[in-house]
Each structure stands twice: as structure tokens, then as C-alpha cells.
Short mmCIF file of C-alpha atoms in Angstrom, two decimals:
data_model
loop_
_atom_site.label_atom_id
_atom_site.label_comp_id
_atom_site.label_asym_id
_atom_site.label_seq_id
_atom_site.Cartn_x
_atom_site.Cartn_y
_atom_site.Cartn_z
CA UNK J 1 -53.19 7.40 53.97
CA UNK J 2 -51.10 9.73 51.80
CA UNK J 3 -48.05 8.35 49.98
CA UNK J 4 -45.05 10.08 48.51
CA UNK J 5 -43.15 7.97 45.99
CA UNK J 6 -39.69 8.58 44.61
CA UNK J 7 -38.51 6.65 41.55
CA UNK J 8 -34.73 6.67 41.12
CA UNK J 9 -34.17 4.52 38.04
CA UNK J 10 -35.22 4.78 34.44
CA UNK J 11 -37.52 2.38 32.61
CA UNK J 12 -36.53 -1.12 31.43
CA UNK J 13 -32.95 -1.37 32.75
CA UNK J 14 -34.11 -1.66 36.35
CA UNK J 15 -37.36 -2.97 37.83
CA UNK J 16 -37.74 0.06 40.09
CA UNK J 17 -40.26 1.90 37.92
CA UNK J 18 -42.37 -1.25 37.47
CA UNK J 19 -42.39 -1.91 41.22
CA UNK J 20 -43.33 1.70 41.95
CA UNK J 21 -46.13 1.54 39.39
CA UNK J 22 -47.67 -1.63 40.84
CA UNK J 23 -47.30 -0.24 44.34
CA UNK J 24 -49.14 2.97 43.38
CA UNK J 25 -51.88 1.00 41.66
CA UNK J 26 -52.38 -1.22 44.70
CA UNK J 27 -52.35 1.76 47.06
CA UNK J 28 -54.98 3.55 44.97
CA UNK J 29 -57.10 0.40 44.81
CA UNK J 30 -56.97 0.20 48.61
CA UNK J 31 -58.35 3.74 48.80
CA UNK J 32 -55.10 5.52 49.64
CA UNK J 33 -53.92 8.74 48.09
CA UNK J 34 -50.71 9.20 46.12
CA UNK J 35 -49.62 12.73 47.01
CA UNK J 36 -46.91 12.76 44.38
CA UNK J 37 -44.61 10.53 42.36
CA UNK J 38 -41.21 12.14 42.05
CA UNK J 39 -38.73 10.99 39.39
CA UNK J 40 -35.05 11.45 40.18
CA UNK J 41 -31.65 10.34 38.87
CA UNK J 42 -32.24 8.26 35.70
CA UNK J 43 -35.85 8.00 36.89
CA UNK J 44 -36.55 11.15 34.89
CA UNK J 45 -36.39 8.98 31.75
CA UNK J 46 -39.77 7.55 32.74
CA UNK J 47 -41.16 10.88 31.60
CA UNK J 48 -40.17 10.71 27.93
CA UNK J 49 -42.70 10.39 25.11
CA UNK J 50 -39.96 9.59 22.58
CA UNK J 51 -39.76 5.91 23.45
CA UNK J 52 -41.28 3.17 21.29
CA UNK J 53 -41.00 -0.13 23.12
CA UNK J 54 -41.84 -3.29 21.14
CA UNK J 55 -45.55 -4.12 20.91
CA UNK J 56 -45.22 -7.24 23.05
CA UNK J 57 -43.58 -5.38 25.93
CA UNK J 58 -45.19 -3.11 28.49
CA UNK J 59 -45.14 0.61 27.75
CA UNK J 60 -43.78 1.91 31.04
CA UNK J 61 -44.09 5.60 30.21
CA UNK J 62 -47.65 5.35 28.86
CA UNK J 63 -48.62 3.25 31.84
CA UNK J 64 -47.64 6.12 34.16
CA UNK J 65 -49.45 8.66 31.96
CA UNK J 66 -52.61 6.56 32.01
CA UNK J 67 -52.49 6.04 35.76
CA UNK J 68 -51.99 9.78 36.21
CA UNK J 69 -54.98 10.56 34.01
CA UNK J 70 -57.21 8.06 35.74
CA UNK J 71 -56.34 9.16 39.28
CA UNK J 72 -55.22 12.75 38.75
CA UNK J 73 -51.71 11.90 39.94
CA UNK J 74 -48.95 14.47 40.25
CA UNK J 75 -45.97 13.04 38.34
CA UNK J 76 -42.97 15.31 38.84
CA UNK J 77 -39.68 15.02 36.99
CA UNK J 78 -36.74 16.69 38.73
CA UNK J 79 -35.54 19.65 36.65
CA UNK J 80 -31.85 19.34 37.48
CA UNK J 81 -31.81 15.61 36.73
CA UNK J 82 -33.95 16.17 33.60
CA UNK J 83 -31.62 18.83 32.21
CA UNK J 84 -28.68 16.44 32.53
CA UNK J 85 -30.56 13.68 30.76
CA UNK J 86 -32.53 15.57 28.13
CA UNK J 87 -36.11 15.46 29.31
CA UNK J 88 -37.64 18.70 28.04
CA UNK J 89 -40.98 20.46 28.43
CA UNK J 90 -42.07 23.64 26.69
CA UNK J 91 -40.48 25.92 29.27
CA UNK J 92 -37.18 24.07 29.16
CA UNK J 93 -37.33 24.02 25.36
CA UNK J 94 -37.58 27.79 25.24
CA UNK J 95 -35.08 28.47 28.02
CA UNK J 96 -32.40 26.23 26.59
CA UNK J 97 -33.13 26.66 22.90
CA UNK J 98 -34.01 23.03 22.15
CA UNK J 99 -35.68 21.96 18.92
CA UNK J 100 -38.44 19.97 20.53
CA UNK J 101 -39.94 18.77 23.77
CA UNK J 102 -40.35 15.20 24.91
CA UNK J 103 -42.17 15.25 28.22
CA UNK J 104 -44.93 12.64 28.33
CA UNK J 105 -48.57 13.41 29.16
CA UNK J 106 -49.28 13.75 32.84
CA UNK J 107 -45.67 14.55 33.79
CA UNK J 108 -44.39 17.98 34.76
CA UNK J 109 -40.88 19.25 35.38
CA UNK J 110 -40.17 20.94 38.69
CA UNK J 111 -37.56 21.36 41.38
CA UNK J 112 -36.17 19.06 44.05
CA UNK J 113 -38.22 20.95 46.60
CA UNK J 114 -41.16 18.89 45.34
CA UNK J 115 -39.53 15.76 46.75
CA UNK J 116 -38.96 17.38 50.13
CA UNK J 117 -42.52 18.69 50.13
CA UNK J 118 -43.77 15.18 49.40
CA UNK J 119 -41.74 13.93 52.36
CA UNK J 120 -43.35 16.53 54.59
CA UNK J 121 -46.91 16.14 53.33
CA UNK J 122 -47.11 12.38 52.87
CA UNK J 123 -47.69 9.93 55.70
CA UNK J 124 -45.21 7.52 54.13
CA UNK J 125 -42.40 8.21 51.69
CA UNK J 126 -41.12 5.26 49.70
CA UNK J 127 -38.08 5.18 47.45
CA UNK J 128 -37.85 2.77 44.53
CA UNK J 129 -34.35 2.55 43.11
CA UNK J 130 -31.46 0.23 42.56
CA UNK N 1 -41.85 3.11 66.17
CA UNK N 2 -41.65 0.22 63.78
CA UNK N 3 -39.92 0.28 60.46
CA UNK N 4 -40.45 -1.52 57.18
CA UNK N 5 -37.16 -2.20 55.43
CA UNK N 6 -37.33 -2.86 51.71
CA UNK N 7 -34.50 -4.77 50.03
CA UNK N 8 -34.37 -5.37 46.28
CA UNK N 9 -31.08 -7.16 45.63
CA UNK N 10 -29.93 -10.73 46.07
CA UNK N 11 -27.63 -11.02 49.09
CA UNK N 12 -25.18 -12.94 46.92
CA UNK N 13 -24.90 -9.96 44.59
CA UNK N 14 -24.87 -6.98 46.92
CA UNK N 15 -24.50 -6.31 50.63
CA UNK N 16 -27.79 -4.41 50.95
CA UNK N 17 -29.62 -7.24 52.73
CA UNK N 18 -26.72 -7.76 55.13
CA UNK N 19 -26.55 -4.00 55.78
CA UNK N 20 -30.29 -3.98 56.36
CA UNK N 21 -30.11 -6.94 58.77
CA UNK N 22 -27.37 -5.14 60.71
CA UNK N 23 -29.61 -2.09 61.13
CA UNK N 24 -32.95 -3.57 62.07
CA UNK N 25 -34.25 -3.43 65.58
CA UNK N 26 -36.67 -5.80 67.25
CA UNK N 27 -40.15 -5.64 65.77
CA UNK N 28 -39.08 -4.42 62.35
CA UNK N 29 -40.14 -6.06 59.10
CA UNK N 30 -37.95 -6.78 56.11
CA UNK N 31 -39.72 -7.00 52.76
CA UNK N 32 -37.81 -8.61 49.91
CA UNK N 33 -38.80 -7.45 46.44
CA UNK N 34 -37.32 -7.76 42.94
CA UNK N 35 -34.03 -9.71 43.03
CA UNK N 36 -34.06 -9.84 46.83
CA UNK N 37 -36.67 -12.61 46.64
CA UNK N 38 -33.84 -15.07 45.94
CA UNK N 39 -32.63 -14.36 49.47
CA UNK N 40 -35.86 -15.68 50.94
CA UNK N 41 -34.94 -19.22 49.83
CA UNK N 42 -33.59 -21.85 52.18
CA UNK N 43 -30.31 -23.74 51.64
CA UNK N 44 -28.51 -20.79 50.09
CA UNK N 45 -25.24 -19.23 51.23
CA UNK N 46 -27.21 -16.34 52.73
CA UNK N 47 -30.08 -18.32 54.33
CA UNK N 48 -28.48 -18.54 57.77
CA UNK N 49 -28.14 -14.75 57.92
CA UNK N 50 -31.85 -14.37 57.19
CA UNK N 51 -32.81 -17.14 59.63
CA UNK N 52 -30.72 -15.42 62.31
CA UNK N 53 -32.41 -12.09 61.66
CA UNK N 54 -35.84 -13.72 61.95
CA UNK N 55 -35.35 -14.14 65.70
CA UNK N 56 -36.07 -10.41 66.02
CA UNK N 57 -37.71 -9.30 62.80
CA UNK N 58 -40.40 -10.54 60.43
CA UNK N 59 -39.51 -11.30 56.86
CA UNK N 60 -41.96 -10.98 53.99
CA UNK N 61 -41.43 -11.54 50.29
CA UNK N 62 -43.30 -10.14 47.31
CA UNK N 63 -45.22 -12.97 45.64
CA UNK N 64 -45.34 -11.57 42.09
CA UNK N 65 -41.54 -11.26 42.10
CA UNK N 66 -41.18 -14.82 43.42
CA UNK N 67 -43.43 -16.25 40.72
CA UNK N 68 -41.67 -14.27 38.00
CA UNK N 69 -38.40 -15.92 39.02
CA UNK N 70 -39.79 -19.44 39.22
CA UNK N 71 -39.41 -19.82 42.97
CA UNK N 72 -42.10 -21.97 44.55
CA UNK N 73 -43.20 -21.18 48.08
CA UNK N 74 -41.97 -24.49 49.48
CA UNK N 75 -38.43 -23.35 48.76
CA UNK N 76 -38.76 -20.45 51.17
CA UNK N 77 -37.23 -20.26 54.62
CA UNK N 78 -39.79 -21.35 57.22
CA UNK N 79 -41.67 -18.38 58.63
CA UNK N 80 -41.25 -16.10 55.62
CA UNK N 81 -44.64 -14.72 54.60
CA UNK N 82 -45.65 -14.09 51.02
CA UNK N 83 -47.53 -10.90 50.21
CA UNK N 84 -49.01 -9.48 47.02
CA UNK N 85 -48.87 -5.76 46.13
CA UNK N 86 -51.92 -5.10 48.33
CA UNK N 87 -50.00 -6.75 51.17
CA UNK N 88 -46.96 -4.61 50.33
CA UNK N 89 -49.13 -1.49 50.71
CA UNK N 90 -50.51 -2.82 53.98
CA UNK N 91 -47.00 -3.36 55.35
CA UNK N 92 -46.16 0.28 54.64
CA UNK N 93 -49.25 1.48 56.49
CA UNK N 94 -48.85 -0.91 59.44
CA UNK N 95 -45.29 0.27 60.05
CA UNK N 96 -44.53 3.87 61.01
CA UNK N 97 -41.72 4.45 58.53
CA UNK N 98 -40.23 2.88 55.45
CA UNK N 99 -36.60 2.61 54.45
CA UNK N 100 -35.35 1.27 51.13
CA UNK N 101 -31.90 -0.30 51.07
CA UNK N 102 -30.55 0.80 47.72
CA UNK G 1 -45.65 24.24 56.51
CA UNK G 2 -45.62 24.12 60.26
CA UNK G 3 -44.66 20.48 60.54
CA UNK G 4 -41.07 19.68 61.23
CA UNK G 5 -40.22 16.15 60.30
CA UNK G 6 -37.09 14.15 60.93
CA UNK G 7 -35.46 13.57 57.56
CA UNK G 8 -32.62 11.09 57.20
CA UNK G 9 -30.57 10.89 54.03
CA UNK G 10 -28.89 7.51 53.79
CA UNK G 11 -25.74 7.35 51.67
CA UNK G 12 -24.39 3.89 50.92
CA UNK G 13 -22.61 4.45 47.63
CA UNK G 14 -19.13 5.65 46.72
CA UNK G 15 -18.74 8.86 44.70
CA UNK G 16 -17.93 9.13 40.94
CA UNK G 17 -18.58 5.52 39.88
CA UNK G 18 -22.26 6.42 39.91
CA UNK G 19 -24.06 9.75 40.25
CA UNK G 20 -26.05 8.84 43.37
CA UNK G 21 -23.70 10.54 45.87
CA UNK G 22 -23.66 13.83 43.98
CA UNK G 23 -27.39 13.96 43.27
CA UNK G 24 -28.07 12.99 46.89
CA UNK G 25 -26.06 15.99 48.02
CA UNK G 26 -28.14 18.18 45.69
CA UNK G 27 -31.31 17.00 47.46
CA UNK G 28 -29.77 17.74 50.84
CA UNK G 29 -28.85 21.28 49.79
CA UNK G 30 -32.30 22.05 48.39
CA UNK G 31 -33.96 20.37 51.36
CA UNK G 32 -32.09 22.65 53.75
CA UNK G 33 -34.41 25.51 52.75
CA UNK G 34 -37.41 23.66 54.20
CA UNK G 35 -36.37 23.99 57.86
CA UNK G 36 -36.79 20.35 58.65
CA UNK G 37 -34.84 18.28 61.19
CA UNK G 38 -32.17 16.87 58.89
CA UNK G 39 -29.53 14.21 59.47
CA UNK G 40 -27.18 12.43 57.08
CA UNK G 41 -26.05 8.84 57.44
CA UNK G 42 -22.93 7.52 55.76
CA UNK G 43 -22.61 3.77 55.84
CA UNK G 44 -20.89 1.07 53.78
CA UNK G 45 -19.21 2.56 50.67
CA UNK G 46 -21.01 5.83 51.42
CA UNK G 47 -18.19 6.70 53.83
CA UNK G 48 -15.89 7.10 50.81
CA UNK G 49 -17.85 10.24 49.91
CA UNK G 50 -16.29 12.09 52.85
CA UNK G 51 -12.67 11.05 52.26
CA UNK G 52 -10.43 14.10 51.99
CA UNK G 53 -8.00 14.84 49.18
CA UNK G 54 -10.32 13.99 46.26
CA UNK G 55 -8.98 15.26 42.93
CA UNK G 56 -11.13 14.54 39.88
CA UNK G 57 -9.17 16.55 37.29
CA UNK G 58 -8.05 13.49 35.35
CA UNK G 59 -11.48 11.85 35.16
CA UNK G 60 -13.20 14.96 33.82
CA UNK G 61 -15.83 15.10 36.53
CA UNK G 62 -16.73 17.82 38.95
CA UNK G 63 -15.14 17.36 42.36
CA UNK G 64 -18.16 17.90 44.57
CA UNK G 65 -16.45 16.94 47.82
CA UNK G 66 -15.83 20.59 48.91
CA UNK G 67 -19.63 20.98 49.02
CA UNK G 68 -19.81 18.83 52.16
CA UNK G 69 -17.93 21.51 54.08
CA UNK G 70 -20.71 23.99 53.22
CA UNK G 71 -23.37 21.89 54.95
CA UNK G 72 -22.66 23.56 58.30
CA UNK G 73 -23.68 26.90 56.79
CA UNK G 74 -27.04 25.34 55.93
CA UNK G 75 -27.57 24.28 59.56
CA UNK G 76 -26.94 20.67 58.64
CA UNK G 77 -24.76 19.44 61.45
CA UNK G 78 -25.89 15.92 62.18
CA UNK G 79 -23.61 13.87 59.98
CA UNK G 80 -23.47 10.30 61.23
CA UNK G 81 -20.64 8.11 59.96
CA UNK G 82 -20.69 4.46 60.88
CA UNK G 83 -17.72 3.10 62.79
CA UNK G 84 -17.93 -0.44 61.41
CA UNK G 85 -18.09 0.85 57.83
CA UNK G 86 -14.95 2.96 58.33
CA UNK G 87 -13.09 0.06 59.96
CA UNK G 88 -14.06 -2.38 57.21
CA UNK G 89 -12.44 0.02 54.74
CA UNK G 90 -9.30 0.64 56.74
CA UNK G 91 -10.31 4.25 57.37
CA UNK G 92 -10.36 6.42 60.46
CA UNK G 93 -11.95 9.80 61.07
CA UNK G 94 -8.59 11.36 60.18
CA UNK G 95 -9.06 10.19 56.59
CA UNK G 96 -12.28 12.20 56.35
CA UNK G 97 -12.83 15.89 55.78
CA UNK G 98 -13.12 17.91 58.97
CA UNK G 99 -16.69 19.20 58.83
CA UNK G 100 -17.77 21.88 61.28
CA UNK G 101 -20.69 24.15 62.10
CA UNK G 102 -21.06 27.25 64.25
CA UNK G 103 -23.38 26.99 67.24
CA UNK G 104 -25.21 30.29 67.61
CA UNK G 105 -26.50 29.25 71.05
CA UNK G 106 -22.91 28.83 72.24
CA UNK G 107 -21.35 32.13 71.09
CA UNK G 108 -20.83 30.77 67.56
CA UNK G 109 -18.42 28.14 68.80
CA UNK G 110 -17.13 25.93 66.01
CA UNK G 111 -18.21 22.35 66.56
CA UNK G 112 -17.67 19.07 64.73
CA UNK G 113 -20.52 17.96 62.47
CA UNK G 114 -19.35 14.38 62.03
CA UNK G 115 -20.29 11.94 64.72
CA UNK G 116 -18.95 8.41 64.56
CA UNK G 117 -21.66 5.97 65.58
CA UNK G 118 -21.85 2.19 65.83
CA UNK G 119 -24.17 0.14 63.65
CA UNK G 120 -26.60 -0.33 66.53
CA UNK G 121 -26.62 3.41 67.22
CA UNK G 122 -27.23 3.98 63.51
CA UNK G 123 -30.14 1.52 63.67
CA UNK G 124 -31.69 3.66 66.42
CA UNK G 125 -31.15 6.85 64.39
CA UNK G 126 -32.89 5.22 61.43
CA UNK G 127 -35.72 3.98 63.60
CA UNK G 128 -36.33 7.46 65.02
CA UNK G 129 -36.44 9.09 61.57
CA UNK G 130 -39.72 9.90 59.85
CA UNK G 131 -38.68 10.32 56.23
CA UNK G 132 -35.81 8.16 55.02
CA UNK G 133 -34.44 9.03 51.59
CA UNK G 134 -31.92 6.47 50.36
CA UNK G 135 -29.40 7.01 47.61
#
């Protein structure tokens, strides 16, 4: 079965991103496909590579990057939400004249249409938020 | 059609579980995750609401979230089933649609 | 994309205190381009989103409430507002914006977009939906 996942909260403050991660892992282990993980609202902050959590805590952002690498996942950060919150890729850096970029490996920035498309293409769409 | 309803807040903190219970139809399943697992316990101020709902719907609770919060299974309302993440995935595939009560 | 799915956007949060209402509306507007079967549900504090007379000048935020009246132009005309939620907040339909759409199959007659439904009717609407996006 194909899953579309939408993560609506950022890392650490809420459990939503952790729950979504463990759900994706379990779905993949059961042989299902994750069509896309979409990050919306503060969820876009899961896509930063500027975070340095303490060594004894989980690294939520890296965990997503690693899962994406291992399973060729499509991790999409909403552009409108990302612009509000300062998640920047190379394109956004150039367009908006920013000094650097901070999008983590395995994430890409795209439009809200990607969430709707996930809803259409996936057999089940599941929202993790607060 | 059958629907899986996911709730993630304690019923004593937010009204999402109550709202969910008021919008389930016979045959639906409610899965409590994150802080909603507290609402799967018996002898709380919200237990009777959950017990009432269980006449028509099944209630499941996410085991890893229970353990994290120090809730042993014997404290759960009778009839509540405990699932792991694999069971969570299975609930989403067994039901036709999924709604999260944020 | 030939498939047409039944999308339901569930709004349970009041505007301004958090961004969910506004960013939910942004999804609805973008989603309109995909020609899906779209409905919006307003329950609990979500009904506050549709209250008329919002003026955000003194809180420095954008007043996005006029955007709801544009939904009809995007062929979004199934806006379900829950009766019990209104009553619990001392509101009636007269406290809400008057949202309309033009029915091209009925000589462009202007029709109401908001339908007041009971909680059990809302439960049926949810049950019949295929993709439920909650905000």
C-alpha cells in the first residue's frame, strides 16, 4: 500500500515528527511504500541542517535524512511555510538573496500541490500534528 | 467504509478525544497515541466517555507511548487493545480512511 | 490525474492565536487547482474562523477572513459548519460571513455555500471522505 504522510509540527517541541518517523519506518518494514512525506506549518523545521542537538538526544533531522537515503523517500518541505520560517535551499537562497542555505540532505522544497498530489496518489494519507 | 481516528492529546487537556468520540460511527476504530494514551486508563475523569464510546467503536492504544509514560497495561480500560508501530500501520491499512484529530 | 477523490479539510482551531487556520486555507486554495471533490468542515473552535467583522489592524496580522468569500470562485461550495459547535459558542449562522457560489447549471444562480449540519451528519460526511486533512 502507498502512504502519504504530512508532518505539521517541528522537531523536539512536539512528538509529531517522532511519531511520523516511527510510523514510516514500520510501514517500510512491512513492505509498504511511502509515496511522500510532506512537511507543513512548523514541520518545515524538520528539514534544517543547522541544528545540533545534544549527543545523548536523538537527531530528528538526520534520522529523516538517513531514512530517505536508505529507502529513496521523497521528503518535501512546503515552500510557503519554509519561506516564513527560514528553511532555504539553493534556489531560495538565490531568489531571496540569502547568505546561505540550510536544507538538510534528502529534503527538497516544493509547493503545496505536492501535498494534494500525495493525497490523490496515496492509498492512505495520514497527518501527524498537534 | 470504516475509519481510523487518531487522537494524540489527553482528554483532560484538550477536547480532541471528545470531538472524535462525537464523530465516530459504528465500526470505527480510535487509536490513541502520544499524550492520548493517558485517556486509555480506567478510573479517570474521562474513562466513562471512552467506555461509552466502546459500545460502538474499538479503541486501541500505542504501546511504545504507554511504556514511555509509565502506564502499565493493567491500568487500561477493559477491552482496549495495545498495538506497536507495526500494529498502527496495520490499523491504517485495515480501515479505508484515516483522520487525525489535531 | 484522472482520479477524483473526496477531500475533506477539517478545521478545529480558531484564527490568529495559531497559524493553522490561515495555512489550512492556503492548502485549500492551492488544492482547488487539482479538480478534486472538495469539502470543508468547521467544527469546535474552527467555527470562529468564519465569524464576520474580523479586524486585525491592532494585532499586526493579516486579516485573511475575506479570502473565505473567494472560495466560491474556486468551485469550493461545500462548507459544512457544525450546529452543535456554533451553539456551544453562542453563535448562529447570522454571526458568520455569508458565503456564496454561482451555479452554472442553474443559470449562474447565487447559492449559499455554508450548510449547517449536526454532529451526526458531520460524522457521515467524514466517513464518506477519502482524504482527510486536519488542521
